[in-house]
PDB file of C-alpha atoms in Angstrom:
ATOM      1  CA  MET A   1       0.039   0.108   0.007  1.00  0.00           C
ATOM      2  CA  PRO A   2       1.388   3.409  -0.604  1.00  0.00           C
ATOM      3  CA  ARG A   3       2.680   5.678   2.254  1.00  0.00           C
ATOM      4  CA  ILE A   4       2.144   9.548   2.879  1.00  0.00           C
ATOM      5  CA  ILE A   5       4.101  11.444   5.311  1.00  0.00           C
ATOM      6  CA  LEU A   6       2.749  14.400   6.897  1.00  0.00           C
ATOM      7  CA  ASN A   7       4.592  16.668   8.513  1.00  0.00           C
ATOM      8  CA  VAL A   8       2.813  18.242  11.432  1.00  0.00           C
ATOM      9  CA  THR A   9       2.589  21.512  13.725  1.00  0.00           C
ATOM     10  CA  PRO A  10       3.196  20.526  17.483  1.00  0.00           C
ATOM     11  CA  GLU A  11      -0.517  22.018  17.548  1.00  0.00           C
ATOM     12  CA  LEU A  12      -2.190  19.623  15.196  1.00  0.00           C
ATOM     13  CA  LEU A  13      -0.365  16.684  16.931  1.00  0.00           C
ATOM     14  CA  GLU A  14      -1.455  17.463  20.309  1.00  0.00           C
ATOM     15  CA  ARG A  15      -5.035  17.284  18.797  1.00  0.00           C
ATOM     16  CA  ILE A  16      -4.383  14.293  16.664  1.00  0.00           C
ATOM     17  CA  ASN A  17      -3.317  12.227  19.806  1.00  0.00           C
ATOM     18  CA  ASP A  18      -6.122  13.712  21.803  1.00  0.00           C
ATOM     19  CA  TRP A  19      -8.521  12.430  19.412  1.00  0.00           C
ATOM     20  CA  SER A  20      -6.505   9.301  19.225  1.00  0.00           C
ATOM     21  CA  ARG A  21      -6.439   8.529  22.913  1.00  0.00           C
ATOM     22  CA  GLN A  22     -10.408   9.350  22.760  1.00  0.00           C
ATOM     23  CA  SER A  23     -11.484   7.376  20.136  1.00  0.00           C
ATOM     24  CA  LYS A  24      -8.480   4.106  20.932  1.00  0.00           C
ATOM     25  CA  GLN A  25      -7.346   4.144  17.190  1.00  0.00           C
ATOM     26  CA  PRO A  26      -4.688   4.767  16.147  1.00  0.00           C
ATOM     27  CA  PRO A  27      -3.639   8.522  14.386  1.00  0.00           C
ATOM     28  CA  GLU A  28      -3.158   6.770  10.799  1.00  0.00           C
ATOM     29  CA  ASN A  29      -7.112   6.349  11.076  1.00  0.00           C
ATOM     30  CA  LEU A  30      -8.036   9.730  11.279  1.00  0.00           C
ATOM     31  CA  ALA A  31      -6.002  11.045   8.354  1.00  0.00           C
ATOM     32  CA  ILE A  32      -7.864   8.390   6.104  1.00  0.00           C
ATOM     33  CA  ASP A  33     -11.386   8.924   7.735  1.00  0.00           C
ATOM     34  CA  LEU A  34     -10.985  12.732   6.913  1.00  0.00           C
ATOM     35  CA  LEU A  35      -9.473  12.247   3.686  1.00  0.00           C
ATOM     36  CA  GLU A  36     -12.463  10.365   2.987  1.00  0.00           C
ATOM     37  CA  GLU A  37     -14.791  12.386   4.739  1.00  0.00           C
ATOM     38  CA  TYR A  38     -13.765  15.243   2.839  1.00  0.00           C
ATOM     39  CA  PHE A  39     -13.708  13.600  -0.476  1.00  0.00           C
ATOM     40  CA  ASP A  40     -17.587  12.119  -0.226  1.00  0.00           C
ATOM     41  CA  ASP A  41     -18.296  15.837   1.048  1.00  0.00           C
ATOM     42  CA  CYS A  42     -16.561  17.255  -2.369  1.00  0.00           C
ATOM     43  CA  ASP A  43     -18.335  14.979  -4.487  1.00  0.00           C
ATOM     44  CA  ASP A  44     -21.874  15.510  -2.664  1.00  0.00           C
ATOM     45  CA  ALA A  45     -20.959  19.324  -3.114  1.00  0.00           C
ATOM     46  CA  ASP A  46     -20.002  18.888  -7.066  1.00  0.00           C
ATOM     47  CA  ARG A  47     -23.666  16.883  -7.342  1.00  0.00           C
ATOM     48  CA  LEU A  48     -25.300  19.845  -5.823  1.00  0.00           C
ATOM     49  CA  GLU A  49     -24.092  22.746  -7.714  1.00  0.00           C
ATOM     50  CA  ALA A  50     -24.863  20.468 -11.031  1.00  0.00           C
ATOM     51  CA  LEU A  51     -28.585  20.549  -9.735  1.00  0.00           C
ATOM     52  CA  ILE A  52     -28.743  23.887  -9.157  1.00  0.00           C
ATOM     53  CA  SER A  53     -26.690  24.839 -12.436  1.00  0.00           C
ATOM     54  CA  SER A  54     -29.064  22.860 -14.450  1.00  0.00           C
ATOM     55  CA  GLY A  55     -32.387  24.193 -12.528  1.00  0.00           C
ATOM     56  CA  ASN A  56     -33.404  20.818 -11.009  1.00  0.00           C
ATOM     57  CA  MET A  57     -33.111  22.072  -7.271  1.00  0.00           C
ATOM     58  CA  LYS A  58     -34.905  25.268  -6.517  1.00  0.00           C
ATOM     59  CA  THR A  59     -32.857  27.110  -4.063  1.00  0.00           C
ATOM     60  CA  TYR A  60     -34.192  29.883  -1.852  1.00  0.00           C
ATOM     61  CA  PRO A  61     -32.467  33.404  -0.597  1.00  0.00           C
ATOM     62  CA  ALA A  62     -31.193  33.780   3.157  1.00  0.00           C
ATOM     63  CA  GLU A  63     -33.439  36.243   4.228  1.00  0.00           C
ATOM     64  CA  PHE A  64     -36.560  34.095   3.060  1.00  0.00           C
ATOM     65  CA  VAL A  65     -35.717  31.034   5.033  1.00  0.00           C
ATOM     66  CA  HIS A  66     -34.527  33.418   8.088  1.00  0.00           C
ATOM     67  CA  LYS A  67     -38.158  35.161   7.764  1.00  0.00           C
ATOM     68  CA  GLU A  68     -39.980  31.532   7.397  1.00  0.00           C
ATOM     69  CA  ILE A  69     -37.587  30.301  10.743  1.00  0.00           C
ATOM     70  CA  ASN A  70     -39.074  33.457  12.490  1.00  0.00           C
ATOM     71  CA  THR A  71     -42.898  32.871  11.395  1.00  0.00           C
ATOM     72  CA  LEU A  72     -42.399  29.607  12.737  1.00  0.00           C
ATOM     73  CA  ALA A  73     -40.443  30.263  16.080  1.00  0.00           C
ATOM     74  CA  THR A  74     -43.280  32.917  16.413  1.00  0.00           C
ATOM     75  CA  LEU A  75     -45.743  30.412  15.580  1.00  0.00           C
ATOM     76  CA  GLY A  76     -44.600  27.751  18.424  1.00  0.00           C
ATOM     77  CA  SER A  77     -44.250  30.229  21.258  1.00  0.00           C
TER      78      SER A  77
END
């Protein structure tokens, strides 16, 4: 299996080691899991962008969404 060597800051290494202790998993698993998650997220973003660009997915302005949320919050009070 190919290898990748990463140089990380001491602060990042501390976070990695903390995660490793808490999860009882080797640090290498974190790197692999995060890379896989990152690429999956990128693929999802590409699919969503294509749907929006093609007009197959409707979008709403943030102002509209916030107004709807506030209206629902008021009704729920």
